[in-house]
Protein backbone atom coordinates (compact mmCIF):
# COMPACT_ATOMS: atom_id res chain seq x y z
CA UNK A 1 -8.90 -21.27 7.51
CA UNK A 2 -10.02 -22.21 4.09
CA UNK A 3 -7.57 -21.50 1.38
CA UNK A 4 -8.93 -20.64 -2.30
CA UNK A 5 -6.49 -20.95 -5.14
CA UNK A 6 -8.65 -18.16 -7.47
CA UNK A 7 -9.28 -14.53 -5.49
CA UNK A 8 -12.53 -13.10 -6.67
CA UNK A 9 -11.39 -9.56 -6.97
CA UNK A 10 -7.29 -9.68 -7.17
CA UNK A 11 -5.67 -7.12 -4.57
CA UNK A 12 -4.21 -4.38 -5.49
CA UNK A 13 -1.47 -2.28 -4.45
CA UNK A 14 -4.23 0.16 -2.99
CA UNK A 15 -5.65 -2.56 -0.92
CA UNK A 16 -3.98 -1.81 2.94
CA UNK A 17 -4.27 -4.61 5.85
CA UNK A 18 -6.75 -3.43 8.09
CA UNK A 19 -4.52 -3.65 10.90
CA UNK A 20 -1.41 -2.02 10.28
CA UNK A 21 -1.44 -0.20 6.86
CA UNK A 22 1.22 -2.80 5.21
CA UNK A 23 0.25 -3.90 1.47
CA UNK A 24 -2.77 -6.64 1.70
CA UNK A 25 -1.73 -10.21 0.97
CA UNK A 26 -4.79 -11.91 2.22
CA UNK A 27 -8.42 -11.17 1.99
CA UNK A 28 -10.54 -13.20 4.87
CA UNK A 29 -14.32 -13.37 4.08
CA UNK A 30 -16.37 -13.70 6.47
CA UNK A 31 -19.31 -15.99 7.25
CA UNK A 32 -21.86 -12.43 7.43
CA UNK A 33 -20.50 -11.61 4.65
CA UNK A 34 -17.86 -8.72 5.45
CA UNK A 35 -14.20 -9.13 4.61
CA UNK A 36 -11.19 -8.04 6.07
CA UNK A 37 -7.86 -7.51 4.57
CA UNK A 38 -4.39 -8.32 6.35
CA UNK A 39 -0.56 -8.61 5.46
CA UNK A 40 0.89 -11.64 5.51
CA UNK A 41 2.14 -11.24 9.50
CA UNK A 42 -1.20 -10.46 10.63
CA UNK A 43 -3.09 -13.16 8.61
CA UNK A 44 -0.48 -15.62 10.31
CA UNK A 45 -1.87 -13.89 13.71
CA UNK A 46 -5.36 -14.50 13.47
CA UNK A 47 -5.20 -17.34 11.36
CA UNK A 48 -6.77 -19.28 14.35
CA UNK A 49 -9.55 -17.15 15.39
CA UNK A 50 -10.64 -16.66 11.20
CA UNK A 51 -10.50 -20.57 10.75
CA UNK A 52 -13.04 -20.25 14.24
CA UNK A 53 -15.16 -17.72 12.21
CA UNK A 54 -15.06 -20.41 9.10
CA UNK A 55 -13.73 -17.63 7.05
CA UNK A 56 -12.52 -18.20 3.71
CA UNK A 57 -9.22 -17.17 3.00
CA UNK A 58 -7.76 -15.48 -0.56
CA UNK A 59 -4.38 -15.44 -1.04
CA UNK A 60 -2.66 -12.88 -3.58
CA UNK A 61 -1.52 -14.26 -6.63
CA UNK A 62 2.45 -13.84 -5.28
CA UNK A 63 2.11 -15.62 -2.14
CA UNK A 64 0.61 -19.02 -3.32
């Protein structure tokens, strides 16, 4: 995975992890374009297969 230090659009307290409905830490943007949006556990998850995909990762603000 790619880490950024500057998110283009911040997450908000609206944004949900795709996976499990926690509150979105990480944004993963993908290669085609699309992005997904995890909490921290399931960014940790599929860490591996995202840095396959050569996504870039966006961290919120409060966990860098």
């Amino acid at each position: 995975m790619t880490d950024t230090l500057a998110s283009p659009a911040a997450l908000t307290a609206a944004d949900r992890c795709d996976r499990c409905s926690a509150a979105a830490r990480v944004r993963a943007v993908l290669s085609t374009g699309g992005e997904l949006l995890f909490c921290n556990h399931h960014a940790q998850e599929h860490g591996a297969r995202l840095e396959q995909l050569a996504a870039v990762i966006h961290r919120s603000r409060d966990e860098q």
